[in-house]
């Protein structure tokens, strides 16, 4: 009985961890454009 | 040749010493830490020009010291700066916690009457971001909002400060005055790659330094990113805090229309903060360019000329970027 409870908890924990990692996903910026290093005219 | 005292041999302090070593004009760098063995180990590793000394906050400044850099946990540098003012020695501090900054600003009259320049908030944000804000604001005819955001922390003391700032009630600068606000929780802020989007929350933090530099701007805010969670899951680049980023958004009127300039920087947080602290220290000593002498306790937005300062940082590898696109208000 104890082993079964442990097994169920273990499986539930593993599924939860996988779902948490998969659910994070990448955040996509909603703006258009990009970053350019400050140089030249900006330093004058 | 100048003798500098660096107080604090942690993440930022040791990086500042390394930068000072790369600056010709410093004969000797004295390094002090409450953990003397740590200061000695760092001094041994950094070379023969660096000497570990026994100095504790509250003690008189050692003789021959001409400039001081403080890289201590929040609040501890107050006693060092008070002693520096008494000794007539200029000092730069990397402290970024709101209450600690208030306490340091309370020394302003003492510093002015003693003719001592005290630079506070010398790190990534506050520090570099204040200078970027001044640089961006110069592009506008009138500025109506400045938002500063930072993610990343330089060490355990820095993480503690970020957690504290995110937990306490917010005093925000709205419509030209201070207002108590309930936290509105986290919102996504986009930093330059590879940091990208991070949850950040409005905090009081170093807003008062922005107010000093921009007293006529109606809305000023500082946001701090979420500190590391005690979990091994959901880790992304930069989550461990070694890498950090800052973003400065300045909104205002130019050429007859409302617009925004966004500057950003990505670097190892301790490296960026240590470099800013070292460059300010060198400027206070007159080792790089003309000596910065403006008695009082001030942030970098008031104290530093943006262009040569940003150029010096870029030369040392701390490079800022501008966002070219259409940011969302």
XYZ file of C-alpha atoms in Angstrom:
373
model
C 0.000 0.000 0.000
C 2.752 2.406 1.058
C 4.681 1.673 -2.156
C 1.588 2.406 -4.255
C 1.089 5.755 -2.544
C 4.737 6.600 -3.136
C 4.436 5.543 -6.789
C 1.313 7.672 -7.325
C 2.942 10.695 -5.660
C 6.117 10.225 -7.698
C 4.239 9.982 -10.998
C 2.104 13.023 -10.110
C 5.225 15.004 -9.203
C 6.970 14.067 -12.451
C 3.930 15.033 -14.547
C 3.637 18.331 -12.648
C 7.312 19.134 -13.180
C 7.110 18.371 -16.910
C 3.971 20.470 -17.307
C 5.600 23.361 -15.459
C 8.708 23.303 -17.622
C 6.786 22.883 -20.881
C 4.243 25.537 -19.950
C 6.826 28.288 -19.559
C 7.521 28.760 -23.250
C 9.393 31.696 -24.732
C 8.100 35.214 -24.484
C 7.886 37.008 -27.786
C 8.259 40.771 -27.812
C 5.175 42.464 -29.184
C 7.125 45.351 -30.675
C 8.964 45.469 -33.963
C 12.601 46.399 -34.102
C 15.901 45.526 -32.531
C 18.796 46.763 -30.436
C 21.782 48.564 -31.955
C 24.940 49.313 -30.003
C 25.430 53.001 -29.222
C 28.278 54.300 -31.299
C 29.586 57.181 -33.392
C 27.162 60.115 -33.368
C 25.713 59.136 -29.983
C 29.131 59.619 -28.392
C 29.732 63.079 -29.813
C 50.101 58.762 -8.438
C 46.905 58.197 -6.500
C 46.138 55.934 -3.564
C 42.596 54.540 -3.572
C 40.757 52.684 -0.835
C 38.146 50.127 -1.913
C 35.883 49.042 0.945
C 34.185 45.711 0.299
C 35.860 42.740 -1.356
C 32.668 41.192 -2.695
C 31.451 40.786 -6.265
C 31.392 44.501 -7.084
C 34.388 45.584 -4.994
C 36.811 43.120 -6.567
C 35.591 44.035 -10.077
C 36.100 47.712 -9.233
C 39.665 46.993 -8.080
C 40.361 45.163 -11.332
C 39.131 48.181 -13.306
C 41.174 50.585 -11.188
C 44.250 48.460 -11.909
C 43.571 48.956 -15.618
C 43.539 52.724 -15.075
C 46.944 54.328 -15.221
C 47.344 56.840 -12.425
C 46.648 54.635 -9.413
C 49.853 53.759 -7.551
C 48.299 51.671 -4.814
C 44.875 50.245 -4.148
C 44.019 49.398 -0.566
C 41.335 46.743 -0.222
C 39.358 46.347 2.993
C 36.682 43.891 4.013
C 35.197 42.813 7.340
C 36.439 39.345 6.365
C 40.161 40.115 6.315
C 41.072 36.723 4.868
C 38.779 37.401 1.897
C 40.384 40.821 1.346
C 43.847 39.273 1.553
C 42.994 36.466 -0.872
C 41.542 38.973 -3.354
C 44.539 41.310 -2.989
C 46.985 38.436 -3.545
C 45.084 37.385 -6.658
C 44.876 40.910 -8.060
C 48.592 41.728 -7.984
C 51.316 43.623 -6.142
C 49.620 47.038 -6.419
C 46.697 45.844 -4.294
C 47.178 45.636 -0.544
C 44.700 44.223 1.956
C 44.243 46.568 4.908
C 42.384 46.255 8.175
C 39.721 48.912 8.065
C 36.184 48.814 9.415
C 33.314 51.228 8.739
C 33.313 53.848 11.486
C 37.081 54.083 11.725
C 39.004 57.116 10.468
C 40.104 56.946 6.829
C 43.714 55.673 6.598
C 46.279 58.404 5.827
C 47.391 59.023 2.223
C 44.059 57.781 0.804
C 42.958 60.238 -1.898
C 39.743 58.607 -3.107
C 37.389 55.895 -1.831
C 35.107 53.361 -3.517
C 32.454 51.691 -1.350
C 30.942 48.365 -2.406
C 29.194 47.278 0.767
C 25.809 45.751 1.573
C 22.951 48.257 1.984
C 23.371 50.817 4.749
C 26.866 49.907 5.920
C 28.654 52.490 3.787
C 27.055 55.381 5.694
C 29.820 55.311 8.321
C 32.549 55.098 5.669
C 31.138 58.086 3.814
C 30.739 60.105 7.024
C 34.403 59.422 7.820
C 35.408 60.316 4.252
C 33.614 63.667 4.517
C 35.398 64.309 7.820
C 38.737 63.495 6.178
C 37.927 65.586 3.076
C 38.263 62.588 0.725
C 35.903 62.141 -2.265
C 33.974 58.893 -2.288
C 31.816 56.785 -4.621
C 29.265 54.247 -3.375
C 27.409 51.435 -5.121
C 24.602 51.265 -2.539
C 21.199 51.048 -4.253
C 18.694 50.480 -1.465
C 16.126 53.239 -0.960
C 16.481 53.804 2.811
C 20.271 53.650 2.576
C 20.254 56.212 -0.252
C 18.045 58.512 1.861
C 20.494 58.226 4.753
C 23.408 59.043 2.472
C 21.587 62.057 1.048
C 21.142 63.293 4.612
C 24.926 63.833 4.614
C 24.588 66.322 1.753
C 25.004 69.475 3.863
C 28.077 68.036 5.606
C 29.615 67.145 2.256
C 28.888 70.594 0.827
C 30.330 72.450 3.799
C 33.430 70.223 3.717
C 33.807 70.626 -0.051
C 33.674 66.851 -0.579
C 32.075 65.189 -3.602
C 30.107 62.051 -2.776
C 28.776 60.009 -5.714
C 25.999 57.605 -4.745
C 24.169 54.898 -6.670
C 27.242 53.990 -8.719
C 26.235 50.705 -10.311
C 24.281 49.321 -13.239
C 20.921 50.705 -12.059
C 21.093 53.122 -10.380
C 24.231 54.474 -11.954
C 24.647 53.743 -15.630
C 20.879 54.019 -16.165
C 20.806 57.550 -14.696
C 23.491 58.615 -17.173
C 21.629 56.948 -20.053
C 18.447 58.752 -18.987
C 20.242 62.121 -19.129
C 21.677 61.214 -22.540
C 18.246 60.233 -23.880
C 16.454 63.217 -22.304
C 18.762 65.570 -24.204
C 17.135 64.317 -27.424
C 13.729 65.743 -26.415
C 12.321 69.247 -26.184
C 10.294 68.179 -23.141
C 10.234 64.897 -21.207
C 7.083 63.591 -19.539
C 8.111 60.149 -18.318
C 11.237 58.137 -17.554
C 11.094 54.424 -16.769
C 14.128 52.535 -15.574
C 14.180 48.755 -15.191
C 16.832 46.292 -14.094
C 17.085 42.555 -13.820
C 20.147 40.863 -12.332
C 22.050 41.064 -9.070
C 25.691 41.239 -8.192
C 25.800 38.894 -5.207
C 23.886 37.696 -2.126
C 23.657 41.206 -0.612
C 22.291 42.500 -3.926
C 19.653 39.741 -4.002
C 18.598 40.701 -0.454
C 18.205 44.332 -1.504
C 16.108 43.381 -4.551
C 13.838 41.127 -2.443
C 13.427 43.900 0.141
C 12.629 46.554 -2.457
C 10.043 44.348 -4.173
C 8.338 43.548 -0.857
C 7.941 47.013 0.692
C 5.229 49.575 -0.278
C 6.060 51.749 -3.257
C 6.616 55.499 -3.195
C 6.234 56.617 -6.773
C 6.886 59.969 -8.427
C 3.608 60.869 -10.117
C 2.517 64.272 -11.464
C 5.557 65.923 -9.919
C 5.060 64.578 -6.368
C 5.554 61.501 -4.219
C 2.626 59.116 -3.901
C 2.195 55.929 -1.908
C 1.034 53.164 -4.234
C 0.016 49.580 -3.832
C 2.159 47.253 -5.864
C 0.556 46.412 -9.179
C 2.573 43.231 -9.383
C 4.908 42.165 -12.122
C 4.842 43.264 -15.735
C 6.986 42.135 -18.625
C 9.901 44.366 -19.519
C 11.959 43.630 -22.612
C 15.711 43.861 -22.281
C 18.288 43.443 -25.043
C 19.044 39.875 -26.103
C 19.834 37.365 -24.817
C 18.010 38.424 -21.615
C 14.731 39.251 -23.402
C 11.414 39.589 -21.536
C 11.503 39.503 -17.733
C 8.930 40.094 -15.024
C 9.665 43.361 -13.253
C 7.847 45.262 -10.512
C 7.752 48.982 -9.729
C 9.759 49.722 -6.577
C 10.800 52.873 -4.729
C 14.484 51.968 -5.076
C 16.553 54.745 -6.557
C 13.628 56.840 -7.845
C 14.833 59.724 -5.686
C 18.063 59.913 -7.689
C 15.989 60.277 -10.846
C 13.969 63.013 -9.120
C 17.210 64.845 -8.267
C 18.266 64.721 -11.914
C 14.811 65.364 -13.425
C 12.773 67.399 -10.907
C 10.456 68.710 -13.624
C 9.560 65.359 -15.187
C 6.057 64.377 -13.994
C 6.441 60.584 -13.994
C 9.536 58.678 -12.912
C 9.693 55.003 -12.055
C 12.135 52.228 -11.268
C 11.366 48.547 -11.781
C 13.295 45.568 -10.501
C 13.241 42.049 -11.865
C 12.188 38.992 -9.961
C 15.071 37.596 -7.893
C 16.051 33.949 -8.325
C 13.637 31.363 -7.045
C 14.844 28.477 -5.028
C 14.034 25.956 -7.722
C 15.965 24.092 -10.336
C 13.093 24.256 -12.821
C 12.257 27.101 -15.192
C 15.825 28.305 -15.393
C 16.610 30.526 -18.342
C 19.682 32.449 -19.401
C 20.394 35.030 -16.720
C 18.191 33.467 -14.051
C 21.142 32.795 -11.797
C 21.691 36.533 -11.717
C 25.249 36.559 -12.966
C 24.027 38.186 -16.161
C 21.903 41.245 -15.779
C 20.331 43.907 -17.928
C 18.932 47.375 -17.640
C 16.514 49.364 -19.749
C 15.842 53.097 -19.797
C 12.770 54.492 -21.531
C 12.402 58.224 -21.960
C 9.101 59.559 -23.288
C 8.580 63.114 -24.460
C 7.990 65.610 -27.214
C 10.355 66.145 -30.114
C 9.866 67.494 -33.602
C 6.243 68.168 -32.782
C 5.322 64.603 -31.857
C 5.271 62.340 -28.816
C 7.926 59.654 -28.881
C 10.219 57.403 -26.948
C 13.919 56.570 -26.795
C 14.836 53.243 -25.191
C 18.378 52.421 -24.168
C 19.491 49.045 -22.875
C 22.560 47.271 -21.607
C 23.374 43.617 -20.958
C 26.408 42.525 -18.984
C 27.489 40.530 -15.966
C 25.797 42.598 -13.272
C 28.832 42.708 -10.968
C 31.173 43.568 -13.843
C 28.989 46.439 -15.046
C 28.477 47.752 -11.498
C 32.184 47.401 -10.650
C 33.192 49.179 -13.850
C 30.805 52.082 -13.206
C 32.063 52.349 -9.616
C 35.697 52.335 -10.762
C 35.197 54.900 -13.530
C 33.405 57.261 -11.131
C 36.171 56.748 -8.562
C 38.794 57.544 -11.194
C 36.858 60.644 -12.250
C 36.621 61.828 -8.640
C 40.395 61.419 -8.350
C 40.964 63.240 -11.644
C 42.737 60.226 -13.089
C 40.410 59.986 -16.106
C 39.677 63.345 -17.687
C 39.019 66.467 -15.661
C 38.373 65.935 -11.954
C 34.683 65.710 -11.018
C 34.344 68.111 -8.098
C 30.822 69.076 -7.180
C 30.562 69.093 -3.375
C 27.500 67.335 -1.974
C 25.894 63.900 -2.131
C 24.613 63.241 -5.631
C 23.687 60.535 -8.099
C 25.336 60.112 -11.469
C 22.470 61.779 -13.341
C 23.531 65.068 -11.736
C 27.251 64.471 -11.417
C 28.414 62.999 -14.699
C 28.627 64.290 -18.262
C 26.977 61.461 -20.257
C 29.009 61.296 -23.491
C 32.574 60.919 -22.138
C 31.315 58.666 -19.347
C 29.479 56.306 -21.717
C 32.448 56.327 -24.099
C 34.801 55.379 -21.245
C 32.490 52.531 -20.209
C 32.225 51.325 -23.815
C 36.020 51.279 -24.032
C 36.027 49.030 -20.965
C 33.483 46.668 -22.508
C 30.265 47.932 -20.902
C 28.352 48.867 -24.031
C 24.888 50.333 -24.214
C 22.393 49.862 -27.019
C 19.485 51.806 -28.427
C 16.183 50.202 -29.393
C 15.252 50.913 -32.976
C 11.625 50.103 -33.548
C 8.232 50.898 -32.100
C 8.011 50.375 -28.330
C 4.551 50.087 -26.778
C 3.549 52.829 -24.331
